PDB file of C-alpha atoms and ligand atoms in Angstrom:
ATOM      1  CA  UNK M  18    -111.793-121.453-176.663  1.00 50.00           C
ATOM      2  CA  UNK M  19    -113.232-123.046-173.529  1.00 55.00           C
ATOM      3  CA  UNK M  20    -110.926-123.154-170.529  1.00 68.00           C
ATOM      4  CA  UNK M  21    -109.631-126.390-169.109  1.00 89.00           C
ATOM      5  CA  UNK M  22    -110.143-126.861-165.420  1.00 94.00           C
ATOM      6  CA  UNK M  23    -110.909-128.905-162.343  1.00 97.00           C
ATOM      7  CA  UNK M  24    -114.114-129.575-160.441  1.00 97.00           C
ATOM      8  CA  UNK M  25    -114.000-130.993-156.949  1.00 98.00           C
ATOM      9  CA  UNK M  26    -116.247-133.892-156.057  1.00 98.00           C
ATOM     10  CA  UNK M  27    -116.998-133.923-152.348  1.00 96.00           C
ATOM     11  CA  UNK M  28    -120.666-134.717-152.000  1.00 92.00           C
ATOM     12  CA  UNK M  29    -123.850-135.703-153.772  1.00 89.00           C
ATOM     13  CA  UNK M  30    -124.548-132.146-154.866  1.00 91.00           C
ATOM     14  CA  UNK M  31    -121.291-132.153-156.762  1.00 95.00           C
ATOM     15  CA  UNK M  32    -122.594-134.976-158.955  1.00 95.00           C
ATOM     16  CA  UNK M  33    -125.408-132.708-160.113  1.00 93.00           C
ATOM     17  CA  UNK M  34    -122.907-129.919-160.621  1.00 95.00           C
ATOM     18  CA  UNK M  35    -120.589-132.162-162.659  1.00 97.00           C
ATOM     19  CA  UNK M  36    -123.522-133.072-164.910  1.00 96.00           C
ATOM     20  CA  UNK M  37    -124.380-129.422-165.504  1.00 95.00           C
ATOM     21  CA  UNK M  38    -120.806-128.472-166.170  1.00 96.00           C
ATOM     22  CA  UNK M  39    -120.245-131.353-168.574  1.00 97.00           C
ATOM     23  CA  UNK M  40    -123.453-130.457-170.390  1.00 96.00           C
ATOM     24  CA  UNK M  41    -122.294-126.851-170.887  1.00 96.00           C
ATOM     25  CA  UNK M  42    -118.873-127.995-172.002  1.00 96.00           C
ATOM     26  CA  UNK M  43    -120.080-130.677-174.428  1.00 97.00           C
ATOM     27  CA  UNK M  44    -122.827-128.588-175.975  1.00 96.00           C
ATOM     28  CA  UNK M  45    -120.424-125.647-176.183  1.00 95.00           C
ATOM     29  CA  UNK M  46    -118.071-127.798-178.265  1.00 95.00           C
ATOM     30  CA  UNK M  47    -120.999-128.642-180.522  1.00 96.00           C
ATOM     31  CA  UNK M  48    -121.628-132.316-179.820  1.00 97.00           C
ATOM     32  CA  UNK M  49    -125.033-133.564-180.975  1.00 97.00           C
ATOM     33  CA  UNK M  50    -127.722-134.147-178.378  1.00 97.00           C
ATOM     34  CA  UNK M  51    -127.216-137.911-178.148  1.00 97.00           C
ATOM     35  CA  UNK M  52    -123.477-137.529-177.641  1.00 98.00           C
ATOM     36  CA  UNK M  53    -124.015-134.781-175.051  1.00 98.00           C
ATOM     37  CA  UNK M  54    -126.336-137.182-173.232  1.00 97.00           C
ATOM     38  CA  UNK M  55    -123.775-140.003-173.442  1.00 98.00           C
ATOM     39  CA  UNK M  56    -121.022-137.781-172.050  1.00 98.00           C
ATOM     40  CA  UNK M  57    -123.228-136.502-169.206  1.00 98.00           C
ATOM     41  CA  UNK M  58    -124.305-140.032-168.320  1.00 97.00           C
ATOM     42  CA  UNK M  59    -120.733-141.343-168.235  1.00 98.00           C
ATOM     43  CA  UNK M  60    -119.597-138.358-166.155  1.00 98.00           C
ATOM     44  CA  UNK M  61    -122.466-138.916-163.759  1.00 97.00           C
ATOM     45  CA  UNK M  62    -121.467-142.575-163.303  1.00 97.00           C
ATOM     46  CA  UNK M  63    -117.790-141.814-162.769  1.00 98.00           C
ATOM     47  CA  UNK M  64    -118.407-138.896-160.418  1.00 98.00           C
ATOM     48  CA  UNK M  65    -120.733-141.099-158.424  1.00 96.00           C
ATOM     49  CA  UNK M  66    -118.085-143.806-158.209  1.00 97.00           C
ATOM     50  CA  UNK M  67    -115.676-141.275-156.725  1.00 98.00           C
ATOM     51  CA  UNK M  68    -118.232-140.134-154.196  1.00 96.00           C
ATOM     52  CA  UNK M  69    -119.298-143.658-153.318  1.00 96.00           C
ATOM     53  CA  UNK M  70    -115.986-145.507-153.232  1.00 98.00           C
ATOM     54  CA  UNK M  71    -113.393-142.847-152.469  1.00 98.00           C
ATOM     55  CA  UNK M  72    -115.468-140.221-150.676  1.00 97.00           C
ATOM     56  CA  UNK M  73    -113.926-137.420-152.638  1.00 98.00           C
ATOM     57  CA  UNK M  74    -111.844-136.587-155.655  1.00 98.00           C
ATOM     58  CA  UNK M  75    -112.032-134.403-158.731  1.00 98.00           C
ATOM     59  CA  UNK M  76    -112.870-134.190-162.385  1.00 98.00           C
ATOM     60  CA  UNK M  77    -110.405-132.554-164.732  1.00 98.00           C
ATOM     61  CA  UNK M  78    -111.771-131.427-168.051  1.00 98.00           C
ATOM     62  CA  UNK M  79    -110.118-130.378-171.267  1.00 97.00           C
ATOM     63  CA  UNK M  80    -111.069-129.600-174.822  1.00 96.00           C
ATOM     64  CA  UNK M  81    -108.908-131.528-177.282  1.00 95.00           C
ATOM     65  CA  UNK M  82    -107.742-130.434-180.706  1.00 93.00           C
ATOM     66  CA  UNK M  83    -105.983-133.096-182.749  1.00 91.00           C
ATOM     67  CA  UNK M  84    -105.435-133.075-186.492  1.00 90.00           C
ATOM     68  CA  UNK M  85    -108.482-130.958-187.120  1.00 90.00           C
ATOM     69  CA  UNK M  86    -110.686-133.034-184.805  1.00 94.00           C
ATOM     70  CA  UNK M  87    -112.284-131.596-181.687  1.00 95.00           C
ATOM     71  CA  UNK M  88    -112.982-133.655-178.600  1.00 97.00           C
ATOM     72  CA  UNK M  89    -113.539-133.621-174.904  1.00 97.00           C
ATOM     73  CA  UNK M  90    -111.426-135.290-172.234  1.00 98.00           C
ATOM     74  CA  UNK M  91    -112.638-135.905-168.702  1.00 98.00           C
ATOM     75  CA  UNK M  92    -110.394-137.360-166.048  1.00 98.00           C
ATOM     76  CA  UNK M  93    -111.857-138.618-162.765  1.00 98.00           C
ATOM     77  CA  UNK M  94    -109.209-138.826-160.066  1.00 98.00           C
ATOM     78  CA  UNK M  95    -109.335-139.964-156.484  1.00 98.00           C
ATOM     79  CA  UNK M  96    -107.002-141.079-153.706  1.00 98.00           C
ATOM     80  CA  UNK M  97    -109.437-143.723-152.445  1.00 98.00           C
ATOM     81  CA  UNK M  98    -108.996-147.479-151.903  1.00 98.00           C
ATOM     82  CA  UNK M  99    -108.272-148.269-155.551  1.00 98.00           C
ATOM     83  CA  UNK M 100    -109.507-151.236-157.587  1.00 98.00           C
ATOM     84  CA  UNK M 101    -107.724-154.561-157.036  1.00 98.00           C
ATOM     85  CA  UNK M 102    -108.999-156.329-160.145  1.00 98.00           C
ATOM     86  CA  UNK M 103    -109.757-153.920-162.967  1.00 98.00           C
ATOM     87  CA  UNK M 104    -110.993-156.509-165.531  1.00 98.00           C
ATOM     88  CA  UNK M 105    -113.433-157.794-162.924  1.00 98.00           C
ATOM     89  CA  UNK M 106    -114.640-154.249-162.132  1.00 98.00           C
ATOM     90  CA  UNK M 107    -115.211-153.762-165.868  1.00 98.00           C
ATOM     91  CA  UNK M 108    -117.592-156.731-166.095  1.00 98.00           C
ATOM     92  CA  UNK M 109    -121.203-155.625-166.522  1.00 97.00           C
ATOM     93  CA  UNK M 110    -123.074-156.398-163.318  1.00 96.00           C
ATOM     94  CA  UNK M 111    -120.017-156.579-161.072  1.00 98.00           C
ATOM     95  CA  UNK M 112    -120.510-154.413-157.999  1.00 97.00           C
ATOM     96  CA  UNK M 113    -119.233-154.222-154.444  1.00 97.00           C
ATOM     97  CA  UNK M 114    -122.000-151.877-153.333  1.00 95.00           C
ATOM     98  CA  UNK M 115    -125.306-153.381-154.496  1.00 89.00           C
ATOM     99  CA  UNK M 116    -125.189-151.052-157.476  1.00 92.00           C
ATOM    100  CA  UNK M 117    -126.074-152.173-160.975  1.00 94.00           C
ATOM    101  CA  UNK M 118    -122.435-152.662-161.904  1.00 97.00           C
ATOM    102  CA  UNK M 119    -122.898-150.709-165.119  1.00 97.00           C
ATOM    103  CA  UNK M 120    -120.974-147.494-164.439  1.00 98.00           C
ATOM    104  CA  UNK M 121    -117.545-148.560-165.719  1.00 98.00           C
ATOM    105  CA  UNK M 122    -118.549-150.910-168.577  1.00 98.00           C
ATOM    106  CA  UNK M 123    -121.385-148.585-169.652  1.00 97.00           C
ATOM    107  CA  UNK M 124    -119.139-145.530-169.702  1.00 98.00           C
ATOM    108  CA  UNK M 125    -116.640-147.443-171.801  1.00 98.00           C
ATOM    109  CA  UNK M 126    -119.328-148.327-174.357  1.00 97.00           C
ATOM    110  CA  UNK M 127    -120.542-144.737-174.588  1.00 97.00           C
ATOM    111  CA  UNK M 128    -117.131-143.134-175.079  1.00 98.00           C
ATOM    112  CA  UNK M 129    -114.553-143.339-177.873  1.00 98.00           C
ATOM    113  CA  UNK M 130    -111.657-143.812-175.486  1.00 98.00           C
ATOM    114  CA  UNK M 131    -111.666-145.153-171.961  1.00 98.00           C
ATOM    115  CA  UNK M 132    -108.777-145.846-169.646  1.00 98.00           C
ATOM    116  CA  UNK M 133    -108.535-146.917-166.002  1.00 98.00           C
ATOM    117  CA  UNK M 134    -105.450-146.599-163.863  1.00 98.00           C
ATOM    118  CA  UNK M 135    -105.678-147.854-160.308  1.00 98.00           C
ATOM    119  CA  UNK M 136    -103.470-148.999-157.499  1.00 98.00           C
ATOM    120  CA  UNK M 137    -104.776-150.450-154.256  1.00 98.00           C
ATOM    121  CA  UNK M 138    -104.267-147.990-151.421  1.00 97.00           C
ATOM    122  CA  UNK M 139    -103.321-145.189-153.802  1.00 98.00           C
ATOM    123  CA  UNK M 140    -106.359-144.348-155.825  1.00 98.00           C
ATOM    124  CA  UNK M 141    -108.037-144.479-159.195  1.00 98.00           C
ATOM    125  CA  UNK M 142    -107.958-142.404-162.367  1.00 98.00           C
ATOM    126  CA  UNK M 143    -110.526-142.976-165.084  1.00 98.00           C
ATOM    127  CA  UNK M 144    -109.979-141.046-168.301  1.00 98.00           C
ATOM    128  CA  UNK M 145    -112.643-140.786-170.993  1.00 98.00           C
ATOM    129  CA  UNK M 146    -112.594-139.103-174.378  1.00 98.00           C
ATOM    130  CA  UNK M 147    -115.188-138.432-176.988  1.00 98.00           C
ATOM    131  CA  UNK M 148    -114.532-136.996-180.441  1.00 98.00           C
ATOM    132  CA  UNK M 149    -116.963-134.861-182.346  1.00 96.00           C
ATOM    133  CA  UNK M 150    -118.208-136.399-185.574  1.00 84.00           C
ATOM    134  CA  UNK M 151    -117.867-133.961-188.437  1.00 71.00           C
ATOM    135  CA  UNK M 152    -121.171-134.508-190.142  1.00 54.00           C
TER     136      UNK M 152
ATOM    137  CA  UNK Q  20    -137.500-127.304-149.489  1.00 46.00           C
ATOM    138  CA  UNK Q  21    -137.297-130.639-151.304  1.00 55.00           C
ATOM    139  CA  UNK Q  22    -141.058-130.889-151.102  1.00 58.00           C
ATOM    140  CA  UNK Q  23    -141.645-127.885-153.311  1.00 59.00           C
ATOM    141  CA  UNK Q  24    -139.834-129.646-156.140  1.00 69.00           C
ATOM    142  CA  UNK Q  25    -142.094-132.666-156.201  1.00 79.00           C
ATOM    143  CA  UNK Q  26    -145.790-132.669-156.807  1.00 85.00           C
ATOM    144  CA  UNK Q  27    -147.960-135.755-156.697  1.00 90.00           C
ATOM    145  CA  UNK Q  28    -151.321-135.331-158.363  1.00 92.00           C
ATOM    146  CA  UNK Q  29    -154.102-137.854-157.982  1.00 92.00           C
ATOM    147  CA  UNK Q  30    -156.799-138.210-160.614  1.00 90.00           C
ATOM    148  CA  UNK Q  31    -159.239-141.104-160.995  1.00 89.00           C
ATOM    149  CA  UNK Q  32    -157.236-143.355-158.735  1.00 92.00           C
ATOM    150  CA  UNK Q  33    -153.973-142.722-160.541  1.00 95.00           C
ATOM    151  CA  UNK Q  34    -150.961-140.819-159.253  1.00 96.00           C
ATOM    152  CA  UNK Q  35    -149.240-138.432-161.663  1.00 96.00           C
ATOM    153  CA  UNK Q  36    -145.693-137.502-160.807  1.00 95.00           C
ATOM    154  CA  UNK Q  37    -143.364-135.340-162.850  1.00 94.00           C
ATOM    155  CA  UNK Q  38    -139.713-135.878-162.104  1.00 93.00           C
ATOM    156  CA  UNK Q  39    -137.908-132.518-161.980  1.00 88.00           C
ATOM    157  CA  UNK Q  40    -135.087-131.872-164.422  1.00 86.00           C
ATOM    158  CA  UNK Q  41    -131.612-132.619-163.033  1.00 83.00           C
ATOM    159  CA  UNK Q  42    -132.716-134.363-159.854  1.00 84.00           C
ATOM    160  CA  UNK Q  43    -130.033-134.951-157.236  1.00 84.00           C
ATOM    161  CA  UNK Q  44    -129.845-138.140-155.166  1.00 85.00           C
ATOM    162  CA  UNK Q  45    -131.680-136.606-152.215  1.00 87.00           C
ATOM    163  CA  UNK Q  46    -134.512-135.529-154.439  1.00 89.00           C
ATOM    164  CA  UNK Q  47    -134.743-138.945-156.091  1.00 89.00           C
ATOM    165  CA  UNK Q  48    -134.928-140.655-152.710  1.00 90.00           C
ATOM    166  CA  UNK Q  49    -137.455-138.131-151.533  1.00 91.00           C
ATOM    167  CA  UNK Q  50    -139.541-138.687-154.638  1.00 92.00           C
ATOM    168  CA  UNK Q  51    -139.603-142.426-154.031  1.00 93.00           C
ATOM    169  CA  UNK Q  52    -140.725-141.975-150.452  1.00 93.00           C
ATOM    170  CA  UNK Q  53    -143.397-139.493-151.387  1.00 94.00           C
ATOM    171  CA  UNK Q  54    -144.794-141.766-154.110  1.00 95.00           C
ATOM    172  CA  UNK Q  55    -145.063-144.711-151.740  1.00 94.00           C
ATOM    173  CA  UNK Q  56    -146.756-142.599-149.079  1.00 94.00           C
ATOM    174  CA  UNK Q  57    -149.220-141.266-151.624  1.00 94.00           C
ATOM    175  CA  UNK Q  58    -149.946-144.756-152.947  1.00 93.00           C
ATOM    176  CA  UNK Q  59    -150.948-145.816-149.473  1.00 92.00           C
ATOM    177  CA  UNK Q  60    -152.808-142.666-148.569  1.00 92.00           C
ATOM    178  CA  UNK Q  61    -154.885-142.508-151.746  1.00 90.00           C
ATOM    179  CA  UNK Q  62    -155.129-146.253-152.292  1.00 90.00           C
ATOM    180  CA  UNK Q  63    -154.079-145.550-155.832  1.00 93.00           C
ATOM    181  CA  UNK Q  64    -154.233-148.249-158.472  1.00 93.00           C
ATOM    182  CA  UNK Q  65    -151.524-146.875-160.688  1.00 95.00           C
ATOM    183  CA  UNK Q  66    -148.623-144.509-161.069  1.00 97.00           C
ATOM    184  CA  UNK Q  67    -147.555-142.457-164.047  1.00 97.00           C
ATOM    185  CA  UNK Q  68    -144.017-141.234-163.660  1.00 96.00           C
ATOM    186  CA  UNK Q  69    -143.175-138.609-166.227  1.00 96.00           C
ATOM    187  CA  UNK Q  70    -139.489-138.200-167.022  1.00 96.00           C
ATOM    188  CA  UNK Q  71    -139.832-135.869-170.010  1.00 96.00           C
ATOM    189  CA  UNK Q  72    -137.711-133.156-168.396  1.00 94.00           C
ATOM    190  CA  UNK Q  73    -134.956-135.594-167.419  1.00 94.00           C
ATOM    191  CA  UNK Q  74    -132.028-135.142-169.771  1.00 92.00           C
ATOM    192  CA  UNK Q  75    -129.816-138.023-168.624  1.00 93.00           C
ATOM    193  CA  UNK Q  76    -130.631-141.224-166.793  1.00 93.00           C
ATOM    194  CA  UNK Q  77    -127.773-142.754-164.856  1.00 93.00           C
ATOM    195  CA  UNK Q  78    -127.733-146.155-163.185  1.00 94.00           C
ATOM    196  CA  UNK Q  79    -128.537-144.832-159.715  1.00 92.00           C
ATOM    197  CA  UNK Q  80    -131.607-143.017-160.948  1.00 91.00           C
ATOM    198  CA  UNK Q  81    -132.706-145.973-163.082  1.00 92.00           C
ATOM    199  CA  UNK Q  82    -132.339-148.367-160.165  1.00 92.00           C
ATOM    200  CA  UNK Q  83    -134.489-146.132-157.994  1.00 92.00           C
ATOM    201  CA  UNK Q  84    -137.182-146.005-160.670  1.00 93.00           C
ATOM    202  CA  UNK Q  85    -137.208-149.796-161.022  1.00 92.00           C
ATOM    203  CA  UNK Q  86    -137.291-150.193-157.230  1.00 93.00           C
ATOM    204  CA  UNK Q  87    -140.137-147.729-156.909  1.00 94.00           C
ATOM    205  CA  UNK Q  88    -142.160-149.530-159.569  1.00 94.00           C
ATOM    206  CA  UNK Q  89    -141.562-152.837-157.759  1.00 94.00           C
ATOM    207  CA  UNK Q  90    -142.771-151.373-154.472  1.00 94.00           C
ATOM    208  CA  UNK Q  91    -145.795-149.837-156.161  1.00 95.00           C
ATOM    209  CA  UNK Q  92    -146.412-153.306-157.598  1.00 94.00           C
ATOM    210  CA  UNK Q  93    -146.327-154.840-154.127  1.00 94.00           C
ATOM    211  CA  UNK Q  94    -148.940-152.295-153.131  1.00 93.00           C
ATOM    212  CA  UNK Q  95    -151.127-153.500-155.979  1.00 92.00           C
ATOM    213  CA  UNK Q  96    -150.423-150.698-158.458  1.00 94.00           C
ATOM    214  CA  UNK Q  97    -149.055-150.577-161.987  1.00 95.00           C
ATOM    215  CA  UNK Q  98    -146.373-148.107-163.044  1.00 96.00           C
ATOM    216  CA  UNK Q  99    -145.991-146.491-166.432  1.00 97.00           C
ATOM    217  CA  UNK Q 100    -142.939-144.370-167.210  1.00 97.00           C
ATOM    218  CA  UNK Q 101    -143.814-141.652-169.665  1.00 97.00           C
ATOM    219  CA  UNK Q 102    -141.948-139.181-171.813  1.00 97.00           C
ATOM    220  CA  UNK Q 103    -138.491-140.689-171.968  1.00 96.00           C
ATOM    221  CA  UNK Q 104    -136.583-138.588-174.500  1.00 96.00           C
ATOM    222  CA  UNK Q 105    -135.121-140.481-177.477  1.00 96.00           C
ATOM    223  CA  UNK Q 106    -131.533-139.567-176.628  1.00 97.00           C
ATOM    224  CA  UNK Q 107    -132.099-140.725-173.057  1.00 96.00           C
ATOM    225  CA  UNK Q 108    -133.514-144.030-174.306  1.00 95.00           C
ATOM    226  CA  UNK Q 109    -130.539-144.553-176.643  1.00 95.00           C
ATOM    227  CA  UNK Q 110    -128.053-143.770-173.899  1.00 96.00           C
ATOM    228  CA  UNK Q 111    -129.793-145.875-171.285  1.00 94.00           C
ATOM    229  CA  UNK Q 112    -129.765-148.876-173.603  1.00 93.00           C
ATOM    230  CA  UNK Q 113    -126.084-148.399-174.345  1.00 94.00           C
ATOM    231  CA  UNK Q 114    -125.306-148.106-170.646  1.00 94.00           C
ATOM    232  CA  UNK Q 115    -126.985-151.499-170.263  1.00 93.00           C
ATOM    233  CA  UNK Q 116    -129.953-150.302-168.243  1.00 92.00           C
ATOM    234  CA  UNK Q 117    -133.164-152.224-168.354  1.00 88.00           C
ATOM    235  CA  UNK Q 118    -136.393-150.996-166.879  1.00 86.00           C
ATOM    236  CA  UNK Q 119    -137.418-154.577-166.200  1.00 81.00           C
ATOM    237  CA  UNK Q 120    -141.055-155.098-167.052  1.00 81.00           C
ATOM    238  CA  UNK Q 121    -142.117-151.544-166.334  1.00 91.00           C
ATOM    239  CA  UNK Q 122    -144.459-150.188-168.976  1.00 94.00           C
ATOM    240  CA  UNK Q 123    -143.354-147.156-170.937  1.00 95.00           C
ATOM    241  CA  UNK Q 124    -145.396-144.652-172.926  1.00 97.00           C
ATOM    242  CA  UNK Q 125    -144.642-141.723-175.194  1.00 96.00           C
ATOM    243  CA  UNK Q 126    -146.457-139.222-173.004  1.00 96.00           C
ATOM    244  CA  UNK Q 127    -148.781-138.973-170.009  1.00 95.00           C
ATOM    245  CA  UNK Q 128    -151.866-139.195-172.188  1.00 95.00           C
ATOM    246  CA  UNK Q 129    -150.826-142.530-173.668  1.00 96.00           C
ATOM    247  CA  UNK Q 130    -149.729-143.716-170.239  1.00 97.00           C
ATOM    248  CA  UNK Q 131    -153.224-143.034-168.925  1.00 95.00           C
ATOM    249  CA  UNK Q 132    -154.778-144.945-171.843  1.00 95.00           C
ATOM    250  CA  UNK Q 133    -152.482-147.805-171.025  1.00 94.00           C
ATOM    251  CA  UNK Q 134    -153.425-147.979-167.348  1.00 94.00           C
ATOM    252  CA  UNK Q 135    -157.117-147.678-168.119  1.00 91.00           C
ATOM    253  CA  UNK Q 136    -156.803-150.322-170.811  1.00 90.00           C
ATOM    254  CA  UNK Q 137    -155.202-152.696-168.332  1.00 85.00           C
ATOM    255  CA  UNK Q 138    -158.013-152.115-165.924  1.00 79.00           C
ATOM    256  CA  UNK Q 139    -160.635-153.004-168.525  1.00 80.00           C
ATOM    257  CA  UNK Q 140    -158.752-156.173-169.353  1.00 78.00           C
ATOM    258  CA  UNK Q 141    -158.890-157.147-165.726  1.00 74.00           C
ATOM    259  CA  UNK Q 142    -162.642-156.543-165.692  1.00 71.00           C
ATOM    260  CA  UNK Q 143    -163.076-158.734-168.744  1.00 75.00           C
ATOM    261  CA  UNK Q 144    -161.421-161.662-167.074  1.00 65.00           C
TER     262      UNK Q 144
HETATM  263  N1  ADP T 201    -113.189-144.769-158.007  1.00 79.16           N
HETATM  264  C1  ADP T 201    -113.262-146.032-157.552  1.00 79.16           C
HETATM  265  N2  ADP T 201    -112.539-146.416-156.454  1.00 79.16           N
HETATM  266  C2  ADP T 201    -112.604-147.679-155.988  1.00 79.16           C
HETATM  267  N3  ADP T 201    -113.363-148.654-156.536  1.00 79.16           N
HETATM  268  C3  ADP T 201    -114.097-148.349-157.613  1.00 79.16           C
HETATM  269  C4  ADP T 201    -114.098-147.036-158.177  1.00 79.16           C
HETATM  270  N4  ADP T 201    -114.913-147.032-159.256  1.00 79.16           N
HETATM  271  C5  ADP T 201    -115.401-148.284-159.358  1.00 79.16           C
HETATM  272  N5  ADP T 201    -114.925-149.094-158.381  1.00 79.16           N
HETATM  273  C6  ADP T 201    -115.198-150.533-158.195  1.00 79.16           C
HETATM  274  O1  ADP T 201    -115.685-151.072-159.418  1.00 79.16           O
HETATM  275  C7  ADP T 201    -116.971-151.660-159.235  1.00 79.16           C
HETATM  276  C8  ADP T 201    -117.819-151.467-160.488  1.00 79.16           C
HETATM  277  O2  ADP T 201    -118.112-150.087-160.670  1.00 79.16           O
HETATM  278  P1  ADP T 201    -119.361-149.675-161.552  1.00 79.16           P
HETATM  279  O3  ADP T 201    -119.229-150.361-162.893  1.00 79.16           O
HETATM  280  O4  ADP T 201    -119.485-148.208-161.560  1.00 79.16           O
HETATM  281  O5  ADP T 201    -120.620-150.341-160.844  1.00 79.16           O
HETATM  282  P2  ADP T 201    -121.297-149.987-159.411  1.00 79.16           P
HETATM  283  O6  ADP T 201    -120.840-148.623-159.009  1.00 79.16           O
HETATM  284  O7  ADP T 201    -122.758-150.060-159.675  1.00 79.16           O
HETATM  285  O8  ADP T 201    -120.833-151.041-158.470  1.00 79.16           O
HETATM  286  C9  ADP T 201    -117.533-150.991-158.006  1.00 79.16           C
HETATM  287  O9  ADP T 201    -118.503-151.777-157.358  1.00 79.16           O
HETATM  288  C10 ADP T 201    -116.275-150.798-157.161  1.00 79.16           C
HETATM  289  O10 ADP T 201    -115.941-151.974-156.466  1.00 79.16           O
HETATM  290 MG1   MG T 202    -120.827-147.019-160.350  1.00 79.16          MG
END
């Protein structure tokens, strides 16, 4: 089916590119319009976090097949400063950059699965998954 | 180059701006600047910002819209956001975005009615 792959995030233009790529991927899998929009929005937030807080990083994407279900997995990886207090970063409104503080908690709400790994000085990996509803 | 992507139309004292599909950060910032310049130049009393081609609203974009509407407000104008797609509205709400007290309308036509209605109300007072 669709190939798995990696997209580099180096600048603002890459955020637009990530959105386009995620749209093609998610609609190709057959997600409904609202879910496609949710996945694009989450990807946009997480790609922006990489650009803003780590400078650069990448998005890995994969199509999942599990017990007859089809899904999408996006992994946002960077080698930036990391997040010292993950629960705090997950609080709606918490920001260290005069943002809205909605990127992480909002992405979590929009996805079926959401996981953050981070170590100060090493980097951050945010993994999101969404499964296609079969109706 | 950015300029060709943004057009600001002025009709009866109101600015009409259509946000291009898939705007990047530069374009969004440029749009904001251009709107504020036009507000001043035309002494406009209102702004209709149409987002019907926008297929996903993230928090950066939403913040810029809210900021722009606040600045337009400081310049004495009212902002109406028109044409937000249903799936964008659903997603924005789930993300936790709020457009503050910015008015929203189904389309540009309704947005215009709204601004003109507000104006009449102010006359009545
Ligand atoms: N990739 C990352 N690297 C380092 N810190 C991050 C990263 N992503 C998020 N953060 C931290 O988590 C906070 C909350 O992120 P988010 O919910 O996206 O809101 P915002 O970006 O508006 O601040 C950020 O302000 C930042 O301190
Ligand atoms: Mg963010």
